[in-house]
Amino acid sequence: MELREEQEGLCLALSMSWFWQLRNHYGDARSWAPAVAALGPDPFLPPLRPAVPLPDPCTAQAPPWAEEQLWEARRGVRLMVFASGGGGAAPADGKGAQAYLRGIVDAYRPGLPQTCRQPGFLWFSARLLTGQSASLGETLDDAVRDCREFGYVWELGLVLLLRARLRYGHPGGPERSEGDADRALAQFERAGDPWGIAESLSVRGEAYEWRGRYEEAAADFARAIGIAARGGAKAQVPALKARLASVQLETARDAGEEAEAERVLRQAAAESGQYAGEALDTARLILVQRLGRTGRTTAARDQLDQLEQAFPAATPAFLIGMVAGLHGWLDCLDGAYERAQGHLRRAVRSLETMAYLVAPHLVAEQFISAAWAKAHLGAAEDGARLLGAYDRGPVMEGFCFRSFSAAAEVRQRAETELRSALDATAYERAYAEGGGLPVEEAAALV
């Protein structure tokens, strides 16, 4: 940086990008990628220079690079900036952001080798955010096709892994998710990548868990823990241990087994603290739900407080929304319904941008706690509408972030409270009305 050697800086940033992601060093990515990008022109601003096919990544050879390699390296580092939240080197919102995204989309075209690799794969995200891709499923199907055409192994495994995560939360999806996870596992085993192997086992385990196949889920989680630990992917281990403990809590045969599973869950949450603020703290979120479901709301809030205190300035809005929603649920458990409504409104506001594109069910999950609260706030008919909208479910596809294990019991509690507040005719009418509302319109009722 001091010598302003652009090509050397680009090469180092691109070489480190996967390491930063794998080890959760997002702060490094947010600092160094914008700094390196600023050494040269922005390839996504006019006049736009279209990308040409480059079979090998820029880092396959050391600088100095040919002209097209240099421009591709500039695109790659700018995409790292885009993925890490801008860092002041790209427009963050409004018309400027949309114009910048269109520049990313226009720089590439379908079928280029570099869009099958990191960070070029982010081109598909830009297409989605500008409305040029009809759905996440279509986007990932295109990426799978391109990876197969080019004969890529590791890259195909990554795209199959993403598609598996997309599918398992939808009707009939867990079976297809298992298939994609199996195929991803085969690709990563062929590539010899322990991170990919562990992630594939984790996704398959979650699909098994979704279907109540707890023994198979536990086996996959346990195997994934060992592989991740041996492979040095330390940030993976706490989340995997928490998922294993969650399954063991479901299958515990006595108080001793239940206590041991909760001990492992607490240990996983404590271990995840060293990575807090850099990634989704899955272990702590699972522990919060365990504590809330067993009536320990004060302890659950303590865990949420620890999570929020570790949030960095660039925390994704969807994570802020998920945490606010959990606060709202805990408020309902404690009978603090006005406070619950405030938290749930904040959750919806935080989730209403990206969540509609990538995980609309995260928005819909807020409806059941909101419905419960409204039964006690003089708005029971709106509560019934929210319940109807929740039961209809988001018609949009999305990635299935594991966020709310208590959904079924909260939904039942909400219906009980609403039926106590309304006569049968009023409840059924409002419930039916809610079933006809799009997710966005239902969210406005929260």
Tab-separated table of C-alpha atoms in Angstrom:
chain	number	residue	atom	x	y	z
A	1	MET	CA	0.000	0.000	0.000
A	2	GLU	CA	2.789	2.467	0.875
A	3	LEU	CA	4.513	1.842	-2.455
A	4	ARG	CA	1.149	1.975	-4.300
A	5	GLU	CA	1.930	-1.277	-6.106
A	6	GLU	CA	-1.557	-1.974	-7.380
A	7	GLN	CA	-0.997	-5.395	-8.942
A	8	GLU	CA	0.825	-6.755	-5.898
A	9	GLY	CA	-1.945	-5.442	-3.650
A	10	LEU	CA	-4.670	-6.940	-5.834
A	11	CYS	CA	-2.892	-10.299	-5.887
A	12	LEU	CA	-2.519	-10.365	-2.101
A	13	ALA	CA	-6.143	-9.341	-1.461
A	14	LEU	CA	-7.539	-11.930	-3.876
A	15	SER	CA	-5.217	-14.605	-2.474
A	16	MET	CA	-6.363	-13.839	1.075
A	17	SER	CA	-10.092	-13.494	0.321
A	18	TRP	CA	-11.049	-17.117	0.947
A	19	PHE	CA	-8.836	-17.336	4.033
A	20	TRP	CA	-10.510	-14.227	5.451
A	21	GLN	CA	-13.930	-15.727	4.811
A	22	LEU	CA	-13.023	-19.189	6.078
A	23	ARG	CA	-11.489	-17.895	9.319
A	24	ASN	CA	-14.113	-15.134	9.792
A	25	HIS	CA	-11.605	-12.298	9.435
A	26	TYR	CA	-14.244	-10.067	7.873
A	27	GLY	CA	-12.718	-7.012	9.492
A	28	ASP	CA	-9.558	-7.576	7.453
A	29	ALA	CA	-11.596	-7.889	4.267
A	30	ARG	CA	-13.522	-4.711	5.066
A	31	SER	CA	-10.263	-2.827	5.673
A	32	TRP	CA	-7.894	-4.096	2.999
A	33	ALA	CA	-10.177	-4.704	0.021
A	34	PRO	CA	-11.335	-1.053	-0.247
A	35	ALA	CA	-7.794	0.198	0.316
A	36	VAL	CA	-6.381	-1.988	-2.454
A	37	ALA	CA	-9.299	-1.203	-4.775
A	38	ALA	CA	-8.618	2.509	-4.404
A	39	LEU	CA	-5.155	2.051	-5.965
A	40	GLY	CA	-6.738	1.744	-9.410
A	41	PRO	CA	-9.855	2.676	-11.393
A	42	ASP	CA	-13.262	1.221	-10.553
A	43	PRO	CA	-14.113	-1.263	-13.342
A	44	PHE	CA	-17.863	-1.030	-12.668
A	45	LEU	CA	-18.105	2.707	-13.352
A	46	PRO	CA	-18.409	4.232	-16.849
A	47	PRO	CA	-16.859	3.747	-19.267
A	48	LEU	CA	-17.555	0.075	-18.622
A	49	ARG	CA	-15.056	-2.503	-19.877
A	50	PRO	CA	-16.801	-5.878	-20.519
A	51	ALA	CA	-15.076	-8.938	-19.088
A	52	VAL	CA	-13.569	-11.493	-21.450
A	53	PRO	CA	-13.426	-15.263	-20.760
A	54	LEU	CA	-10.529	-16.140	-18.445
A	55	PRO	CA	-10.298	-19.869	-17.703
A	56	ASP	CA	-7.795	-19.415	-14.836
A	57	PRO	CA	-8.096	-17.148	-11.775
A	58	CYS	CA	-5.873	-14.083	-11.662
A	59	THR	CA	-3.928	-15.595	-8.763
A	60	ALA	CA	-2.884	-18.581	-10.906
A	61	GLN	CA	0.178	-16.527	-11.823
A	62	ALA	CA	2.084	-13.749	-10.114
A	63	PRO	CA	2.090	-10.170	-11.417
A	64	PRO	CA	2.835	-8.472	-13.697
A	65	TRP	CA	-0.403	-9.433	-15.434
A	66	ALA	CA	-1.670	-9.008	-18.954
A	67	GLU	CA	-4.158	-6.184	-19.378
A	68	GLU	CA	-7.314	-8.334	-19.217
A	69	GLN	CA	-6.017	-10.167	-16.139
A	70	LEU	CA	-5.425	-6.822	-14.436
A	71	TRP	CA	-8.952	-5.623	-15.171
A	72	GLU	CA	-10.380	-8.895	-13.898
A	73	ALA	CA	-8.360	-8.562	-10.692
A	74	ARG	CA	-9.790	-5.067	-10.245
A	75	ARG	CA	-13.292	-6.474	-10.704
A	76	GLY	CA	-12.565	-9.227	-8.205
A	77	VAL	CA	-11.403	-6.903	-5.438
A	78	ARG	CA	-14.325	-4.531	-6.039
A	79	LEU	CA	-16.652	-7.527	-5.689
A	80	MET	CA	-14.966	-8.265	-2.361
A	81	VAL	CA	-15.776	-4.683	-1.349
A	82	PHE	CA	-19.371	-5.202	-2.475
A	83	ALA	CA	-19.657	-8.407	-0.434
A	84	SER	CA	-18.156	-6.880	2.703
A	85	GLY	CA	-20.575	-3.975	2.829
A	86	GLY	CA	-18.981	-1.287	0.736
A	87	GLY	CA	-16.258	0.035	3.006
A	88	GLY	CA	-16.819	3.486	1.528
A	89	ALA	CA	-15.581	2.305	-1.881
A	90	ALA	CA	-19.008	1.643	-3.414
A	91	PRO	CA	-22.400	3.356	-3.158
A	92	ALA	CA	-24.262	1.889	-0.184
A	93	ASP	CA	-27.900	2.591	-1.038
A	94	GLY	CA	-30.406	4.410	-3.213
A	95	LYS	CA	-30.077	5.140	-6.924
A	96	GLY	CA	-26.299	5.142	-6.764
A	97	ALA	CA	-26.264	1.586	-5.429
A	98	GLN	CA	-28.651	0.354	-8.127
A	99	ALA	CA	-26.574	1.998	-10.856
A	100	TYR	CA	-23.437	0.402	-9.423
A	101	LEU	CA	-25.106	-3.015	-9.306
A	102	ARG	CA	-26.112	-2.618	-12.945
A	103	GLY	CA	-22.465	-1.912	-13.716
A	104	ILE	CA	-21.525	-5.240	-12.105
A	105	VAL	CA	-24.243	-7.046	-14.056
A	106	ASP	CA	-23.276	-5.452	-17.375
A	107	ALA	CA	-19.561	-6.165	-16.944
A	108	TYR	CA	-20.162	-9.909	-17.094
A	109	ARG	CA	-22.407	-12.199	-19.102
A	110	PRO	CA	-23.726	-15.761	-18.658
A	111	GLY	CA	-21.264	-18.521	-19.290
A	112	LEU	CA	-18.026	-16.798	-18.294
A	113	PRO	CA	-15.603	-19.008	-16.331
A	114	GLN	CA	-14.878	-16.318	-13.742
A	115	THR	CA	-18.539	-16.075	-12.651
A	116	CYS	CA	-18.257	-19.670	-11.445
A	117	ARG	CA	-15.448	-18.742	-9.027
A	118	GLN	CA	-15.136	-16.566	-5.958
A	119	PRO	CA	-15.429	-13.595	-6.002
A	120	GLY	CA	-16.867	-13.483	-9.542
A	121	PHE	CA	-19.741	-15.653	-8.370
A	122	LEU	CA	-21.152	-12.536	-6.684
A	123	TRP	CA	-22.279	-11.464	-10.164
A	124	PHE	CA	-25.271	-13.737	-9.626
A	125	SER	CA	-26.156	-11.789	-6.467
A	126	ALA	CA	-26.038	-8.514	-8.404
A	127	ARG	CA	-28.372	-9.989	-11.020
A	128	LEU	CA	-30.810	-10.931	-8.298
A	129	LEU	CA	-30.652	-7.536	-6.581
A	130	THR	CA	-31.350	-5.718	-9.852
A	131	GLY	CA	-34.290	-7.948	-10.758
A	132	GLN	CA	-32.511	-9.531	-13.732
A	133	SER	CA	-32.817	-12.996	-12.253
A	134	ALA	CA	-36.330	-14.264	-11.643
A	135	SER	CA	-35.450	-16.166	-8.476
A	136	LEU	CA	-32.683	-17.543	-6.318
A	137	GLY	CA	-33.429	-21.001	-7.635
A	138	GLU	CA	-33.003	-19.910	-11.253
A	139	THR	CA	-29.788	-18.091	-10.367
A	140	LEU	CA	-28.265	-21.163	-8.719
A	141	ASP	CA	-29.482	-23.500	-11.459
A	142	ASP	CA	-27.625	-21.326	-13.981
A	143	ALA	CA	-24.493	-21.433	-11.851
A	144	VAL	CA	-24.646	-25.236	-11.525
A	145	ARG	CA	-24.998	-25.551	-15.295
A	146	ASP	CA	-22.033	-23.278	-15.955
A	147	CYS	CA	-19.790	-25.079	-13.445
A	148	ARG	CA	-20.606	-28.428	-15.038
A	149	GLU	CA	-19.917	-27.093	-18.528
A	150	PHE	CA	-16.470	-25.865	-17.477
A	151	GLY	CA	-15.689	-29.047	-15.560
A	152	TYR	CA	-15.086	-27.244	-12.256
A	153	VAL	CA	-15.004	-29.449	-9.153
A	154	TRP	CA	-14.689	-27.275	-6.021
A	155	GLU	CA	-16.772	-24.495	-7.541
A	156	LEU	CA	-19.593	-26.913	-8.395
A	157	GLY	CA	-19.508	-28.192	-4.827
A	158	LEU	CA	-19.957	-24.657	-3.495
A	159	VAL	CA	-22.928	-23.889	-5.751
A	160	LEU	CA	-24.595	-27.224	-4.941
A	161	LEU	CA	-24.091	-26.435	-1.254
A	162	LEU	CA	-25.837	-23.078	-1.661
A	163	ARG	CA	-28.693	-24.700	-3.594
A	164	ALA	CA	-29.081	-27.322	-0.884
A	165	ARG	CA	-29.482	-24.560	1.712
A	166	LEU	CA	-32.080	-22.906	-0.502
A	167	ARG	CA	-34.215	-25.984	-0.811
A	168	TYR	CA	-34.557	-27.672	2.530
A	169	GLY	CA	-37.071	-25.215	3.991
A	170	HIS	CA	-39.703	-25.753	1.304
A	171	PRO	CA	-42.375	-28.419	0.826
A	172	GLY	CA	-40.674	-31.421	-0.718
A	173	GLY	CA	-37.391	-29.555	-0.428
A	174	PRO	CA	-35.561	-31.615	2.208
A	175	GLU	CA	-35.324	-34.601	-0.130
A	176	ARG	CA	-33.885	-32.453	-2.938
A	177	SER	CA	-31.610	-30.744	-0.425
A	178	GLU	CA	-30.205	-34.100	0.634
A	179	GLY	CA	-29.454	-34.862	-3.007
A	180	ASP	CA	-27.635	-31.571	-3.553
A	181	ALA	CA	-25.746	-31.973	-0.267
A	182	ASP	CA	-24.699	-35.495	-1.299
A	183	ARG	CA	-23.444	-34.196	-4.645
A	184	ALA	CA	-21.661	-31.278	-2.988
A	185	LEU	CA	-20.026	-33.694	-0.544
A	186	ALA	CA	-18.754	-35.794	-3.443
A	187	GLN	CA	-17.253	-32.721	-5.150
A	188	PHE	CA	-15.519	-31.500	-2.004
A	189	GLU	CA	-14.193	-34.984	-1.241
A	190	ARG	CA	-12.825	-35.093	-4.765
A	191	ALA	CA	-11.222	-31.678	-4.230
A	192	GLY	CA	-9.906	-32.692	-0.790
A	193	ASP	CA	-11.434	-29.667	0.968
A	194	PRO	CA	-12.262	-30.338	4.645
A	195	TRP	CA	-14.248	-27.087	4.968
A	196	GLY	CA	-16.535	-28.075	2.110
A	197	ILE	CA	-16.900	-31.632	3.405
A	198	ALA	CA	-17.916	-30.377	6.851
A	199	GLU	CA	-20.359	-27.821	5.424
A	200	SER	CA	-21.967	-30.443	3.158
A	201	LEU	CA	-22.414	-32.801	6.106
A	202	SER	CA	-23.891	-29.948	8.146
A	203	VAL	CA	-26.441	-29.027	5.480
A	204	ARG	CA	-27.406	-32.667	5.000
A	205	GLY	CA	-27.711	-33.040	8.765
A	206	GLU	CA	-30.044	-30.040	8.921
A	207	ALA	CA	-32.187	-31.545	6.170
A	208	TYR	CA	-32.351	-34.807	8.132
A	209	GLU	CA	-33.251	-32.886	11.292
A	210	TRP	CA	-36.010	-31.025	9.438
A	211	ARG	CA	-37.570	-34.405	8.610
A	212	GLY	CA	-37.187	-35.796	12.138
A	213	ARG	CA	-34.374	-38.191	11.190
A	214	TYR	CA	-32.413	-37.268	14.282
A	215	GLU	CA	-29.978	-40.188	14.433
A	216	GLU	CA	-28.785	-39.560	10.873
A	217	ALA	CA	-28.572	-35.823	11.592
A	218	ALA	CA	-26.496	-36.443	14.714
A	219	ALA	CA	-24.132	-38.730	12.782
A	220	ASP	CA	-23.549	-36.076	10.112
A	221	PHE	CA	-23.008	-33.297	12.659
A	222	ALA	CA	-20.573	-35.425	14.676
A	223	ARG	CA	-18.562	-36.352	11.584
A	224	ALA	CA	-18.531	-32.716	10.456
A	225	ILE	CA	-17.144	-31.566	13.828
A	226	GLY	CA	-14.153	-33.881	13.539
A	227	ILE	CA	-13.414	-32.891	9.944
A	228	ALA	CA	-13.718	-29.145	10.622
A	229	ALA	CA	-11.466	-29.364	13.678
A	230	ARG	CA	-8.790	-31.338	11.822
A	231	GLY	CA	-9.027	-28.975	8.849
A	232	GLY	CA	-8.424	-25.879	10.969
A	233	ALA	CA	-11.861	-24.317	10.248
A	234	LYS	CA	-12.233	-23.313	13.897
A	235	ALA	CA	-15.216	-21.014	13.365
A	236	GLN	CA	-17.271	-23.940	12.057
A	237	VAL	CA	-16.879	-26.084	15.155
A	238	PRO	CA	-19.071	-24.210	17.699
A	239	ALA	CA	-22.020	-24.029	15.298
A	240	LEU	CA	-21.698	-27.728	14.465
A	241	LYS	CA	-21.482	-28.658	18.159
A	242	ALA	CA	-24.589	-26.567	18.843
A	243	ARG	CA	-26.523	-28.297	16.071
A	244	LEU	CA	-25.473	-31.692	17.414
A	245	ALA	CA	-26.533	-30.688	20.935
A	246	SER	CA	-29.874	-29.431	19.605
A	247	VAL	CA	-30.580	-32.808	18.021
A	248	GLN	CA	-29.514	-34.594	21.204
A	249	LEU	CA	-31.967	-32.457	23.199
A	250	GLU	CA	-34.744	-33.683	20.922
A	251	THR	CA	-33.802	-37.332	21.447
A	252	ALA	CA	-32.769	-37.259	25.135
A	253	ARG	CA	-34.234	-40.268	26.966
A	254	ASP	CA	-33.776	-38.948	30.480
A	255	ALA	CA	-32.783	-35.891	32.495
A	256	GLY	CA	-29.122	-36.908	32.469
A	257	GLU	CA	-28.898	-36.997	28.673
A	258	GLU	CA	-30.795	-33.725	28.448
A	259	ALA	CA	-28.441	-32.035	30.918
A	260	GLU	CA	-25.379	-33.292	29.037
A	261	ALA	CA	-26.747	-32.004	25.714
A	262	GLU	CA	-27.424	-28.597	27.235
A	263	ARG	CA	-23.912	-28.540	28.702
A	264	VAL	CA	-22.470	-29.098	25.221
A	265	LEU	CA	-24.746	-26.381	23.847
A	266	ARG	CA	-23.530	-23.897	26.473
A	267	GLN	CA	-19.933	-24.864	25.753
A	268	ALA	CA	-20.499	-24.260	22.036
A	269	ALA	CA	-21.990	-20.825	22.733
A	270	ALA	CA	-19.014	-19.920	24.923
A	271	GLU	CA	-16.555	-21.087	22.255
A	272	SER	CA	-18.380	-19.099	19.592
A	273	GLY	CA	-17.699	-15.909	21.551
A	274	GLN	CA	-14.195	-15.631	20.118
A	275	TYR	CA	-15.769	-15.255	16.670
A	276	ALA	CA	-18.663	-13.049	17.795
A	277	GLY	CA	-19.335	-10.022	15.673
A	278	GLU	CA	-17.720	-11.604	12.621
A	279	ALA	CA	-20.348	-14.186	11.690
A	280	LEU	CA	-23.813	-15.444	12.482
A	281	ASP	CA	-23.504	-16.802	16.038
A	282	THR	CA	-25.522	-19.949	15.427
A	283	ALA	CA	-24.568	-21.566	18.724
A	284	ARG	CA	-25.745	-18.638	20.828
A	285	LEU	CA	-29.000	-18.318	18.854
A	286	ILE	CA	-29.771	-21.993	19.458
A	287	LEU	CA	-29.008	-21.584	23.180
A	288	VAL	CA	-31.324	-18.548	23.404
A	289	GLN	CA	-34.184	-20.601	22.019
A	290	ARG	CA	-33.460	-23.501	24.355
A	291	LEU	CA	-33.525	-21.171	27.361
A	292	GLY	CA	-36.702	-19.435	26.224
A	293	ARG	CA	-38.532	-22.690	25.537
A	294	THR	CA	-37.708	-23.902	29.042
A	295	GLY	CA	-38.937	-20.722	30.760
A	296	ARG	CA	-35.536	-19.130	31.463
A	297	THR	CA	-36.249	-15.836	29.722
A	298	THR	CA	-33.851	-13.734	31.805
A	299	ALA	CA	-30.959	-16.040	30.957
A	300	ALA	CA	-32.030	-16.010	27.305
A	301	ARG	CA	-31.948	-12.205	27.260
A	302	ASP	CA	-28.482	-12.259	28.804
A	303	GLN	CA	-27.306	-14.356	25.865
A	304	LEU	CA	-28.911	-11.968	23.367
A	305	ASP	CA	-27.254	-9.043	25.146
A	306	GLN	CA	-23.863	-10.701	24.782
A	307	LEU	CA	-24.518	-11.289	21.104
A	308	GLU	CA	-25.594	-7.680	20.496
A	309	GLN	CA	-22.645	-6.237	22.422
A	310	ALA	CA	-20.317	-8.063	20.062
A	311	PHE	CA	-22.018	-6.735	16.923
A	312	PRO	CA	-19.628	-4.738	14.715
A	313	ALA	CA	-20.690	-1.497	13.042
A	314	ALA	CA	-21.343	-3.342	9.775
A	315	THR	CA	-23.642	-6.019	11.223
A	316	PRO	CA	-26.060	-7.227	8.513
A	317	ALA	CA	-29.588	-5.901	8.973
A	318	PHE	CA	-31.087	-9.387	8.763
A	319	LEU	CA	-29.118	-10.478	11.863
A	320	ILE	CA	-30.280	-7.393	13.770
A	321	GLY	CA	-33.824	-8.293	12.725
A	322	MET	CA	-33.524	-11.911	13.837
A	323	VAL	CA	-32.297	-10.838	17.273
A	324	ALA	CA	-35.062	-8.234	17.632
A	325	GLY	CA	-37.601	-10.927	16.769
A	326	LEU	CA	-36.243	-13.199	19.474
A	327	HIS	CA	-36.524	-10.326	21.959
A	328	GLY	CA	-40.172	-9.958	20.924
A	329	TRP	CA	-40.841	-13.644	21.507
A	330	LEU	CA	-39.242	-13.499	24.963
A	331	ASP	CA	-41.385	-10.442	25.760
A	332	CYS	CA	-44.506	-12.421	24.858
A	333	LEU	CA	-43.415	-15.242	27.135
A	334	ASP	CA	-43.123	-12.686	29.960
A	335	GLY	CA	-46.439	-11.007	29.140
A	336	ALA	CA	-44.759	-7.714	28.116
A	337	TYR	CA	-46.872	-7.326	24.995
A	338	GLU	CA	-46.312	-3.632	24.212
A	339	ARG	CA	-42.555	-4.125	24.440
A	340	ALA	CA	-42.917	-7.219	22.276
A	341	GLN	CA	-44.692	-5.215	19.590
A	342	GLY	CA	-41.888	-2.666	19.551
A	343	HIS	CA	-39.251	-5.353	19.145
A	344	LEU	CA	-41.216	-7.139	16.427
A	345	ARG	CA	-41.751	-3.948	14.458
A	346	ARG	CA	-38.029	-3.314	14.599
A	347	ALA	CA	-37.438	-6.876	13.413
A	348	VAL	CA	-39.674	-6.424	10.380
A	349	ARG	CA	-38.085	-3.084	9.491
A	350	SER	CA	-34.609	-4.629	9.659
A	351	LEU	CA	-35.618	-7.661	7.629
A	352	GLU	CA	-37.749	-6.028	4.970
A	353	THR	CA	-34.981	-5.351	2.450
A	354	MET	CA	-32.657	-8.297	1.896
A	355	ALA	CA	-34.897	-10.851	3.587
A	356	TYR	CA	-37.583	-10.575	0.915
A	357	LEU	CA	-34.943	-11.533	-1.630
A	358	VAL	CA	-32.994	-14.235	0.173
A	359	ALA	CA	-35.052	-15.489	3.168
A	360	PRO	CA	-38.686	-14.266	3.228
A	361	HIS	CA	-39.596	-16.800	5.896
A	362	LEU	CA	-37.560	-14.731	8.380
A	363	VAL	CA	-40.157	-11.982	7.979
A	364	ALA	CA	-43.080	-14.400	8.217
A	365	GLU	CA	-41.676	-15.879	11.427
A	366	GLN	CA	-42.276	-12.544	13.150
A	367	PHE	CA	-46.010	-12.819	12.457
A	368	ILE	CA	-46.743	-15.473	15.080
A	369	SER	CA	-45.237	-13.599	18.024
A	370	ALA	CA	-46.856	-10.404	16.745
A	371	ALA	CA	-50.212	-12.189	16.540
A	372	TRP	CA	-49.802	-13.368	20.142
A	373	ALA	CA	-49.024	-9.820	21.289
A	374	LYS	CA	-51.954	-8.288	19.376
A	375	ALA	CA	-54.392	-10.617	21.143
A	376	HIS	CA	-53.601	-8.546	24.269
A	377	LEU	CA	-53.304	-5.100	22.663
A	378	GLY	CA	-56.830	-4.586	21.348
A	379	ALA	CA	-55.891	-5.621	17.811
A	380	ALA	CA	-56.869	-9.284	17.818
A	381	GLU	CA	-58.345	-9.185	14.301
A	382	ASP	CA	-55.005	-8.007	12.905
A	383	GLY	CA	-53.422	-10.784	14.947
A	384	ALA	CA	-55.679	-13.346	13.269
A	385	ARG	CA	-54.761	-11.891	9.879
A	386	LEU	CA	-51.088	-12.277	10.718
A	387	LEU	CA	-51.652	-15.883	11.722
A	388	GLY	CA	-53.454	-16.561	8.436
A	389	ALA	CA	-50.592	-14.989	6.504
A	390	TYR	CA	-48.068	-17.080	8.452
A	391	ASP	CA	-49.926	-20.331	7.809
A	392	ARG	CA	-50.126	-19.568	4.111
A	393	GLY	CA	-46.382	-19.166	4.171
A	394	PRO	CA	-44.143	-17.047	1.959
A	395	VAL	CA	-44.693	-17.988	-1.657
A	396	MET	CA	-41.159	-16.788	-2.459
A	397	GLU	CA	-38.239	-19.123	-2.115
A	398	GLY	CA	-35.307	-18.303	0.094
A	399	PHE	CA	-32.360	-19.632	2.052
A	400	CYS	CA	-33.509	-21.441	5.154
A	401	PHE	CA	-31.612	-19.795	7.983
A	402	ARG	CA	-32.264	-21.824	11.083
A	403	SER	CA	-33.718	-19.147	13.278
A	404	PHE	CA	-36.762	-20.157	15.333
A	405	SER	CA	-37.161	-23.694	16.653
A	406	ALA	CA	-40.140	-22.723	18.842
A	407	ALA	CA	-42.324	-21.741	15.884
A	408	ALA	CA	-44.902	-24.527	16.222
A	409	GLU	CA	-45.597	-23.941	19.911
A	410	VAL	CA	-45.667	-20.146	19.512
A	411	ARG	CA	-48.086	-20.463	16.628
A	412	GLN	CA	-50.397	-22.641	18.748
A	413	ARG	CA	-50.185	-20.224	21.700
A	414	ALA	CA	-51.025	-17.300	19.390
A	415	GLU	CA	-54.134	-19.076	18.080
A	416	THR	CA	-55.288	-19.908	21.597
A	417	GLU	CA	-54.905	-16.287	22.729
A	418	LEU	CA	-56.626	-14.918	19.624
A	419	ARG	CA	-59.601	-17.288	19.924
A	420	SER	CA	-59.988	-16.155	23.524
A	421	ALA	CA	-60.132	-12.534	22.373
A	422	LEU	CA	-62.472	-13.017	19.369
A	423	ASP	CA	-65.662	-14.887	18.691
A	424	ALA	CA	-65.370	-17.756	16.220
A	425	THR	CA	-66.883	-15.847	13.289
A	426	ALA	CA	-64.589	-12.834	13.664
A	427	TYR	CA	-61.540	-15.049	14.064
A	428	GLU	CA	-62.261	-17.164	10.991
A	429	ARG	CA	-63.036	-14.105	8.848
A	430	ALA	CA	-59.833	-12.279	9.801
A	431	TYR	CA	-57.769	-15.462	9.514
A	432	ALA	CA	-59.067	-16.046	5.982
A	433	GLU	CA	-58.285	-12.452	5.033
A	434	GLY	CA	-54.723	-12.896	6.239
A	435	GLY	CA	-54.336	-15.986	4.078
A	436	GLY	CA	-54.784	-13.799	1.023
A	437	LEU	CA	-52.166	-11.204	1.959
A	438	PRO	CA	-48.705	-11.072	0.398
A	439	VAL	CA	-45.875	-11.177	2.923
A	440	GLU	CA	-45.139	-7.464	2.469
A	441	GLU	CA	-48.744	-6.422	3.189
A	442	ALA	CA	-48.974	-8.710	6.185
A	443	ALA	CA	-45.724	-7.247	7.532
A	444	ALA	CA	-47.341	-3.806	7.550
A	445	LEU	CA	-49.828	-5.124	10.143
A	446	VAL	CA	-47.098	-5.941	12.664
